[in-house]
XYZ file of C-alpha atoms in Angstrom:
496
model
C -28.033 -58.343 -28.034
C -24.406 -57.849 -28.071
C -24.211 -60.549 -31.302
C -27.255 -58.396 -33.241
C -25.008 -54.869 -32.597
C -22.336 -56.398 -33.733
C -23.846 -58.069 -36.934
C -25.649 -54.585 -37.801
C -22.777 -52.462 -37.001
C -20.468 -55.069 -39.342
C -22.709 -54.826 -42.318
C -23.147 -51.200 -42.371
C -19.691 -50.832 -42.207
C -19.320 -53.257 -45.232
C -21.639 -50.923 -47.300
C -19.979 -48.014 -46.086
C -16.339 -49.095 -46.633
C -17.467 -50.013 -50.515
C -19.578 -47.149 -50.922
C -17.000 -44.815 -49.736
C -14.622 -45.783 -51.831
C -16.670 -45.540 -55.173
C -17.584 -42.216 -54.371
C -13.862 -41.118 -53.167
C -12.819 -42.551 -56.739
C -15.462 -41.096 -58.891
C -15.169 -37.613 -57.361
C -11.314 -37.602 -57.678
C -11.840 -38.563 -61.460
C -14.165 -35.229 -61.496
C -11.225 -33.047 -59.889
C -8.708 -34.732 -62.472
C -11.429 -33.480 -65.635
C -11.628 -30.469 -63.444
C -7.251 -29.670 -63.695
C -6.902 -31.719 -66.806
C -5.327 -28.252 -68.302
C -2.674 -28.235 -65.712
C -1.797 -31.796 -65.494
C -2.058 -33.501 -69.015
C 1.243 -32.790 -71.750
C 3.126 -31.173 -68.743
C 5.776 -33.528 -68.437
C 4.938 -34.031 -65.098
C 6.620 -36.734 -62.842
C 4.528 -39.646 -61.021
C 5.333 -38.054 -57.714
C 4.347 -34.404 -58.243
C 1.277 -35.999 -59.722
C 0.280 -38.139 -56.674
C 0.757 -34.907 -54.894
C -1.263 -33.012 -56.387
C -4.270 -35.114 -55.933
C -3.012 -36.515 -52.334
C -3.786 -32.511 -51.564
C -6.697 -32.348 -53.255
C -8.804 -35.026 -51.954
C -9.066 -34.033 -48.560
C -11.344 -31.340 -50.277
C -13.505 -33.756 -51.552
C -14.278 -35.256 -48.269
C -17.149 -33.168 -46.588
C -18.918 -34.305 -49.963
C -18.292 -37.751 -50.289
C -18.333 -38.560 -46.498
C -22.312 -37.532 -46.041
C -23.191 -39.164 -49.234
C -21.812 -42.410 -48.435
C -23.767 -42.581 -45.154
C -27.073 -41.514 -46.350
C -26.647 -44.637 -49.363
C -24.782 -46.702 -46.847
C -27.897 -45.994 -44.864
C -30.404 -46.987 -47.259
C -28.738 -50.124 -48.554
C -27.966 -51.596 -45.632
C -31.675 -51.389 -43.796
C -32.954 -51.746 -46.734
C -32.238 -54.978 -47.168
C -32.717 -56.170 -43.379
C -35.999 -55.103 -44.439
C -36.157 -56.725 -47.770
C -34.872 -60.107 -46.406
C -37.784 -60.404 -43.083
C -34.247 -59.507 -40.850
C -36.477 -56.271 -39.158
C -39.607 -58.418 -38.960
C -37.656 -61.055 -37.166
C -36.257 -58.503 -34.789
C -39.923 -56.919 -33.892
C -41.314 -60.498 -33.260
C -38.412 -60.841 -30.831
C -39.331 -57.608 -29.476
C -36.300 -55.650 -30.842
C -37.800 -51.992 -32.090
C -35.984 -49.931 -34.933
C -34.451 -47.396 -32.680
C -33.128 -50.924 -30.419
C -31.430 -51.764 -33.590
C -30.388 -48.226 -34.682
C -28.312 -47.537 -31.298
C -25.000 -49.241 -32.401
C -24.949 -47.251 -35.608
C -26.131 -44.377 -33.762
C -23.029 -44.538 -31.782
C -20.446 -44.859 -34.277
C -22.527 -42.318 -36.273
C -21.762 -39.866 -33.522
C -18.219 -40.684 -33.124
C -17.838 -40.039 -36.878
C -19.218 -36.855 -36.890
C -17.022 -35.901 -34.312
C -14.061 -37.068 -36.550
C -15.391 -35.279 -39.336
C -15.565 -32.055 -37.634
C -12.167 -32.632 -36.546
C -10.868 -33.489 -39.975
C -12.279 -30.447 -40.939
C -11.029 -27.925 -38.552
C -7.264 -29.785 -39.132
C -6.466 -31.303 -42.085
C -8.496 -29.756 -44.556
C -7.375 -26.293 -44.319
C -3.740 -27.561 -44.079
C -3.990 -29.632 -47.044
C -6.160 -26.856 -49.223
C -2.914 -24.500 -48.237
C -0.496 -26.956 -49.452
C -2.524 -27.340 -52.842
C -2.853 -24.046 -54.236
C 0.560 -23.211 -53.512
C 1.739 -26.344 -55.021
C -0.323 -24.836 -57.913
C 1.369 -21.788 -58.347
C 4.747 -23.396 -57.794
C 4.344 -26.082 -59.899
C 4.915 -23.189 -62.833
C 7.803 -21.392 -60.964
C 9.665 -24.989 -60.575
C 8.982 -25.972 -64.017
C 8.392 -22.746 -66.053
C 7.957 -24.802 -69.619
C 4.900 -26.140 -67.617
C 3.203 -22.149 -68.540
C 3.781 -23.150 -72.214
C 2.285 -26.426 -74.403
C 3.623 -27.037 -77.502
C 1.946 -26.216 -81.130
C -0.228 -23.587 -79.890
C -0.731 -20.327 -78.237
C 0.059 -19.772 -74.541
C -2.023 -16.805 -72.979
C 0.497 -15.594 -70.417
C 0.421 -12.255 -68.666
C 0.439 -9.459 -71.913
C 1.891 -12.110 -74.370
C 0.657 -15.023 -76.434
C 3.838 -17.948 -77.001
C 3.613 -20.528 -79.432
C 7.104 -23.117 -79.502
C 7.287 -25.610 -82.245
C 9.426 -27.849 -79.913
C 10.401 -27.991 -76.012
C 13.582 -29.837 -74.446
C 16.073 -30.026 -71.253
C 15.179 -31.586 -68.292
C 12.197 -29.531 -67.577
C 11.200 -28.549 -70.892
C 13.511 -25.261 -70.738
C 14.641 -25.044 -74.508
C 12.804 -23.561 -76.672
C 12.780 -24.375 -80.645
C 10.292 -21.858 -82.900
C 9.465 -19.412 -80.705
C 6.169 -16.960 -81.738
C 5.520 -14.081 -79.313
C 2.651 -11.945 -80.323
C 2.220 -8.756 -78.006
C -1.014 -8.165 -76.821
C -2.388 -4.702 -78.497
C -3.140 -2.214 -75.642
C -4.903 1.265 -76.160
C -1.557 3.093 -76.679
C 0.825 1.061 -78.009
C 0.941 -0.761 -81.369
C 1.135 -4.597 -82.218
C 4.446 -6.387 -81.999
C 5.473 -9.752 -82.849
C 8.411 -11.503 -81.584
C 9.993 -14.488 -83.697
C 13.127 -16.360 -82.844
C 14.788 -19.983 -83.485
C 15.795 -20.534 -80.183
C 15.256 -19.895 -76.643
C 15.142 -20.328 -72.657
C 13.114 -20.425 -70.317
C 14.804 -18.964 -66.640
C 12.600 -18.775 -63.300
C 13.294 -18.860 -59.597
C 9.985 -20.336 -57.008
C 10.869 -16.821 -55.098
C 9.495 -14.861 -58.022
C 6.581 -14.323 -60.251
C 8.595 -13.442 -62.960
C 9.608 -15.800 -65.699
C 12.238 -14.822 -68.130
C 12.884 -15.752 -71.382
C 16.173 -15.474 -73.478
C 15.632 -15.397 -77.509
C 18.481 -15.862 -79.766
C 18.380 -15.395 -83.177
C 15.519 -13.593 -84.014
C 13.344 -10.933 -85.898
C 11.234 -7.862 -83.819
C 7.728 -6.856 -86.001
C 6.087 -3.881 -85.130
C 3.052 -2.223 -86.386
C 3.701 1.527 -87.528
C 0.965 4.069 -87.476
C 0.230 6.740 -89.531
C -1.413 9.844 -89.716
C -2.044 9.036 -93.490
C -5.036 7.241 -94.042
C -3.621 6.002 -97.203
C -0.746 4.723 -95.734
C -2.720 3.162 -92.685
C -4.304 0.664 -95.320
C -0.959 -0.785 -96.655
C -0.023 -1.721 -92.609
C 3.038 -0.423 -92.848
C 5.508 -1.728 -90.261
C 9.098 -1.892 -88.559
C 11.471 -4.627 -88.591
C 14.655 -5.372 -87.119
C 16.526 -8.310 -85.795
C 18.279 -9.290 -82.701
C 21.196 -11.800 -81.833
C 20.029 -12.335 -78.040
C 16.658 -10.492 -76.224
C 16.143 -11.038 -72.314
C 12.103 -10.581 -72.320
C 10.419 -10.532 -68.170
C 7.052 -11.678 -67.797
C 5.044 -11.218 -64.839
C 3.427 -14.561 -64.201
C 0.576 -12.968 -61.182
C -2.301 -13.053 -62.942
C -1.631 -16.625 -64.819
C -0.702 -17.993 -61.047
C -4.147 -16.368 -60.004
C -6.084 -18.100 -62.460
C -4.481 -21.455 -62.388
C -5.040 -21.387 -58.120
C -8.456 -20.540 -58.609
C -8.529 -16.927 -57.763
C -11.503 -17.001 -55.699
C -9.782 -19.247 -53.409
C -6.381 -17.371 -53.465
C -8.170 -14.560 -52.880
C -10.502 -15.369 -49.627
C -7.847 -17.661 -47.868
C -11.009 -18.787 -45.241
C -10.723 -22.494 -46.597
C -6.953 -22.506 -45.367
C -7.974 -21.369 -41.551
C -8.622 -23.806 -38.667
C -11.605 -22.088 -36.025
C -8.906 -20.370 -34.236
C -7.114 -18.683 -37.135
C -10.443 -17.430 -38.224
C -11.732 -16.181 -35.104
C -8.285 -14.387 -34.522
C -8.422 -13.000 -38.718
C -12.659 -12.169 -37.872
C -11.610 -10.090 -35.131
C -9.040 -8.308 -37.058
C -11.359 -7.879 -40.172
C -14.219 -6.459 -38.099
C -11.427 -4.127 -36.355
C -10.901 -2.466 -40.226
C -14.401 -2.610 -41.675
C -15.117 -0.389 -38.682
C -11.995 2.105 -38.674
C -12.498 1.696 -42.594
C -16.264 2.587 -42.257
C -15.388 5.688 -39.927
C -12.727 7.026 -42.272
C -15.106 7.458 -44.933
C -17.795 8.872 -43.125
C -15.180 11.406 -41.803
C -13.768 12.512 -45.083
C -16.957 12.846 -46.366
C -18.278 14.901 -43.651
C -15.286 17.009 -43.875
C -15.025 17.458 -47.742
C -18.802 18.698 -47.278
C -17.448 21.087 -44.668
C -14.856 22.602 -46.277
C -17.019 23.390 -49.150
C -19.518 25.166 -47.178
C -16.666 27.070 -45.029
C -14.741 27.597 -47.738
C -16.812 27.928 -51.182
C -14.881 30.801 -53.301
C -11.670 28.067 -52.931
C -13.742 25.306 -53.677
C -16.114 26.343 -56.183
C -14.461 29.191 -57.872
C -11.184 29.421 -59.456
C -8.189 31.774 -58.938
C -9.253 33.316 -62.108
C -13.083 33.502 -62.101
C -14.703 36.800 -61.708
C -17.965 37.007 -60.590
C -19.942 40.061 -60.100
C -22.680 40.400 -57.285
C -25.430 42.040 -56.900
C -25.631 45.402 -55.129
C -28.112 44.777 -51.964
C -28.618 46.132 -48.647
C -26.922 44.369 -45.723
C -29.829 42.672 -44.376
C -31.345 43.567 -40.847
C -32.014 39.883 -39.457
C -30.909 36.152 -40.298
C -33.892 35.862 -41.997
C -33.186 38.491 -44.142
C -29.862 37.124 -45.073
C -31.176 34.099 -46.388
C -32.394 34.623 -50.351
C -35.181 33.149 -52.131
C -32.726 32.129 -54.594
C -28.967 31.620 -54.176
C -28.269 32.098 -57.728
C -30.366 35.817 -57.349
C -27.244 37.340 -55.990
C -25.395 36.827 -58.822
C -26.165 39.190 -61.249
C -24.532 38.151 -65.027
C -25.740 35.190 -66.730
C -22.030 33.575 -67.802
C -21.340 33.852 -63.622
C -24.451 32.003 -62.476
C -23.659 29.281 -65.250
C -20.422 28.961 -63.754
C -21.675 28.589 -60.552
C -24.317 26.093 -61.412
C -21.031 23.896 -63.695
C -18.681 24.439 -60.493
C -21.428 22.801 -58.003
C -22.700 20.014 -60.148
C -18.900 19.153 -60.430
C -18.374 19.205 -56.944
C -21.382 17.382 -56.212
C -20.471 14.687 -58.767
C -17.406 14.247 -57.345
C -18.737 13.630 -53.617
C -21.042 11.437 -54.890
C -18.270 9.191 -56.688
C -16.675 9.229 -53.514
C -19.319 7.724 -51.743
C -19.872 5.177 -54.206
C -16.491 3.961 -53.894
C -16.717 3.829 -50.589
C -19.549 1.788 -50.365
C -18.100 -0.742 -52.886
C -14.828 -0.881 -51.040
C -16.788 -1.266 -47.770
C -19.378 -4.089 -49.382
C -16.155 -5.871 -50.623
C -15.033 -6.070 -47.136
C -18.793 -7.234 -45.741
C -18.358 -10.332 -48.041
C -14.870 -10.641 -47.128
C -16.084 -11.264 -43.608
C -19.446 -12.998 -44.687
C -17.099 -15.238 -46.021
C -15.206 -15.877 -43.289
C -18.137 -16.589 -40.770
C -19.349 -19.287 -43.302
C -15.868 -20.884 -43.443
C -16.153 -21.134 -39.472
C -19.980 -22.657 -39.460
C -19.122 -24.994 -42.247
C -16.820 -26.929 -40.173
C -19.612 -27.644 -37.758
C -22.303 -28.476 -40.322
C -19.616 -31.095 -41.838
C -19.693 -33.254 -38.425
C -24.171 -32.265 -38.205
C -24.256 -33.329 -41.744
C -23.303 -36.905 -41.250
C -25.809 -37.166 -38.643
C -28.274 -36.125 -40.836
C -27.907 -38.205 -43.357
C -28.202 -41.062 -40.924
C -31.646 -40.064 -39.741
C -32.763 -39.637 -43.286
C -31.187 -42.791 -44.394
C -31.957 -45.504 -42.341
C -35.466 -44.793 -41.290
C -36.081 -44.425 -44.786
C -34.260 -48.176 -45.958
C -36.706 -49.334 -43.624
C -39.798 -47.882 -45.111
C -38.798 -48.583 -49.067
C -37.707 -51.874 -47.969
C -34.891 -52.045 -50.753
C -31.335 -52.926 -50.851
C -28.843 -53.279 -53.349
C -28.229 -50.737 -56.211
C -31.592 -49.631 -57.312
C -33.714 -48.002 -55.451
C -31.855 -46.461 -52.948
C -29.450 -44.853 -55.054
C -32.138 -42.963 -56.613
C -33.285 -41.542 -53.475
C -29.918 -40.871 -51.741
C -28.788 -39.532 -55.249
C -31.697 -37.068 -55.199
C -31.978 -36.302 -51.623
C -28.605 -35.318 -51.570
C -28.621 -33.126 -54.528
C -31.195 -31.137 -52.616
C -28.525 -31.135 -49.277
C -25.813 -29.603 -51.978
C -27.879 -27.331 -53.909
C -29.734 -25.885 -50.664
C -26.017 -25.431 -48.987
C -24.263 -23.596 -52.636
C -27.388 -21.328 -52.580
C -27.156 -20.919 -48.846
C -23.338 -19.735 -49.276
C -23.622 -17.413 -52.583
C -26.532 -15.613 -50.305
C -24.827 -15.157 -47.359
C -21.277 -13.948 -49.164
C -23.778 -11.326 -50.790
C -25.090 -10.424 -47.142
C -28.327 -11.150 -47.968
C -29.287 -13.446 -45.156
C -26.810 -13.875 -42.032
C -23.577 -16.162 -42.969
C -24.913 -18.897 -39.970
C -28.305 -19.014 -41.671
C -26.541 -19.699 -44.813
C -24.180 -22.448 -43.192
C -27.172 -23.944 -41.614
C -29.913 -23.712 -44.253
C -30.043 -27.280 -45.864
C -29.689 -28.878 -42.557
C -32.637 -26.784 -41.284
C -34.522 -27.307 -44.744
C -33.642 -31.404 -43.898
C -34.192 -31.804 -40.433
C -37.805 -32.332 -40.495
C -37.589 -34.849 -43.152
C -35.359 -36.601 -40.985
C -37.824 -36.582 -37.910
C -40.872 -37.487 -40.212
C -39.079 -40.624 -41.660
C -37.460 -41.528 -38.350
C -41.237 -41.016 -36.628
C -43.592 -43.469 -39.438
C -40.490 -46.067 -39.655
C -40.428 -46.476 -36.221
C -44.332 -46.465 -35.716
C -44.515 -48.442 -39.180
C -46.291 -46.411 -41.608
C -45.362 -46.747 -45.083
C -43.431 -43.485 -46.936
C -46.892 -42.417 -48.121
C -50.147 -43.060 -46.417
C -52.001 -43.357 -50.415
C -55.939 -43.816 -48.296
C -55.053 -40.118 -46.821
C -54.697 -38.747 -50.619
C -57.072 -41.319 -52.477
C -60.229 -40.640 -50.174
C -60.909 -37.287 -50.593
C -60.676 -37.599 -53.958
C -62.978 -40.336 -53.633
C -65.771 -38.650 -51.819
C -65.472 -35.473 -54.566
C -66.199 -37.951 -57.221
C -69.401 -39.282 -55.366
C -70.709 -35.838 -54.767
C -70.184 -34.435 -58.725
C -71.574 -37.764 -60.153
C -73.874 -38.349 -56.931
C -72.772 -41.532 -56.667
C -73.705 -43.803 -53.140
C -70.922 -45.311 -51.310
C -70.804 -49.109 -51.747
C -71.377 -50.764 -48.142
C -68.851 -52.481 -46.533
């Protein structure tokens, strides 16, 4: 029996080994289309290259590793069933789950290694690529700037006709067109040289022009004059210009993932950063509730400060003190008042105040739903690293059982199915995650949701291979239909 482990566990491994590597390949071609922006006509060196994807790909891994055993899976039992190898094995009294029990072994063992890899090396290696990212453009600051066309950095817009220097530094034909805010008019920028200076401590990259002209766009309070875009120019023999490079290292490290820093946190570090984020969401919650409670307070204690101004006058009505508290409660608040203008002032000074509580509420409930998802977030990262190692599993149970029942090997066939299964697995687990980051189902639900959704799939296919009934029993769907047919045409059954 010891021979028949070994010659099972040998040949899935084959399939595994070649499968895994296709994948690994074709996935790290989809992360190269995916940065081709930041890595093609950068002048980048082989090294910092092989970097960049040596940190990427252990990202890929919780993708590629469950896909390559749920094909692996299908390949390889599908063709000990395609060749008589399973029928020899039941004639010598060998069941599916006999045979399954080395695999399921080494299955288990991988999953644990998964889970591990995981919980270690991804986070570490996700850390090390976005800020290899954002420094790649602090090292090399020409890297922010492509040649022959316009550079969207921070408020500015850089065209160079030419770059130069050891990391693309010099600057020949320099365009700098000034992004047009609200209150300040259009400016362009040319000069004939220039350089670019930055330091990996900062976000700021500075550029020296030399010899250069300085447009900008005058306006005029004569509409005349508006429509013959009148303008300033001057020139200069040497401008020092400081642009803050935050926002273009945000988008080039994937802001999302800058931003929630869960994918860069082993279990520990996000137990430790849960606790801590729980600890605020509640003093954060409490705070707001207080100052609301209070602002609503002080208006009622105080209402001629907060309502009225210094300089209102408003004239009340002349009535007798009343007797009880009943009596000093009016039909009408406003009936006290007795001129029009005052009661209008009144009603303008409380709908202000009331609009102004109400923003603050608002805000605090964004503020406080930013944090929920912050945390939702967090939880997911945790239960993710344990559905990585479950996921393997998984894919084992769905893909052997069902090798067996297609009886097909090769690439055909089972590609199709592990192709589409596993679609399903991906698209259940995105959906999963975007629900539970919006709180609308609990973050482990949304970890867990394609592995519940593909669990019973799993025991179904692992139950009729291993009792051998086909993928589809067609006499269960074809007889009903059968028997409807004989009662609409009336129509005897033929006798057997």
């Amino acid at each position: 029996m010891k021979i028949l482990d070994r010659y099972i566990l040998t040949s899935f491994l084959k399939t595994f080994g070649s499968v895994f590597i296709i994948l690994f390949f074709i996935f790290i071609l989809q992360g190269i289309w995916l940065f081709i922006a930041e890595l093609a006509g950068k002048d980048l060196d082989a090294w910092l290259v092989t970097k960049f994807l040596l940190f990427y790909s252990p990202t890929i891994v919780p993708l590629v590793l469950p896909l390559s055993i749920l094909l692996a899976s299908i390949m390889t039992f599908g063709n000990f069933a395609e060749n008589y190898e399973f029928a020899a094995m039941k004639s010598s009294g060998i069941s599916l789950g006999r045979a399954m029990r080395a695999l399921m072994i080494f299955i288990f063992g991988l999953s644990i290694v998964a889970f591990l890899f995981a919980n270690n090396v991804i986070p570490r290696a996700q850390y090390k690529f976005i800020n290899l990212r954002k420094s790649i453009v602090q090292r090399k600051p020409a890297m922010a700037i492509a040649e022959g066309q316009f550079n969207a950095i921070g408020d500015f817009n850089i065209k160079v006709d030419k770059k130069s220097g050891d990391n693309g530094e010099k600057l020949q034909g320099v365009t700098i067109h000034q992004r047009k805010a609200a209150s300040s008019n259009a400016k362009i920028i040319r000069s004939k040289n220039g350089v670019l200076h930055s330091s990996e401590d900062s976000n700021l990259l500075q550029l020296e022009l030399f010899d250069g002209y300085y447009y900008e766009e005058v306006t005029s309070k004569d509409p005349s004059e508006r429509q013959r875009l009148p303008f300033a120019k001057s020139s200069f023999s040497r401008q020092v210009m400081n642009i803050d490079l935050t926002k273009f290292n945000e988008s080039n490290g994937d802001n999302e993932q800058v931003s929630h820093t869960n994918n860069m946190l082993n279990i520990s570090e996000l137990n430790y950063t849960l606790d801590s984020l729980q600890s605020n969401y509640k003093k954060e919650k409490a705070s707001i509730a207080e100052n609301i409670t209070n602002r609503a307070n002080v208006t009622l204690a105080k209402p001629s400060r907060t309502l009225l101004r210094p300089t209102d006058s408003i004239k009340l009505s002349k009535t007798p003190a009343p007797k009880t508290i009943k009596d000093s409660v009016p039909e009408s608040l406003l009936s006290i008042i007795d001129k029009q203008e005052d009661k209008k002032k009144v009603l303008d000074l409380a709908s202000n105040s009331l609009s102004s509580s109400n923003f603050i509420i608002m805000s605090g409930q964004n503020e406080l739903q930013e944090k929920i998802k912050n945390i939702n977030g967090h939880w997911h990262a945790l239960y993710e690293k344990f559905v990585i190692g479950f996921a393997c599993i998984l894919m084992f149970f769905i893909g052997a059982p069902l090798g067996a029942i297609i009886r097909k090997g090769g690439l055909g066939l089972p590609i199709v199915f592990a192709v589409l299964i596993f679609i399903i697995f991906h698209f259940i687990n995105t959906f999963g995650k975007k629900l539970a980051q919006e709180n609308g189902i609990p973050p482990f639900a949304g970890a867990w949701m394609s592995s519940f959704v593909l669990t019973p799939l799993a025991i179904l296919l692992t139950y009729r291979a291993t009792n051998d009934i086909g993928l589809i029993n067609m006499d269960n769907l074809l007889q009903p239909l059968q028997k409807l047919v004989q009662k609409i045409f009336k129509l005897k059954p033929k006798e057997q």
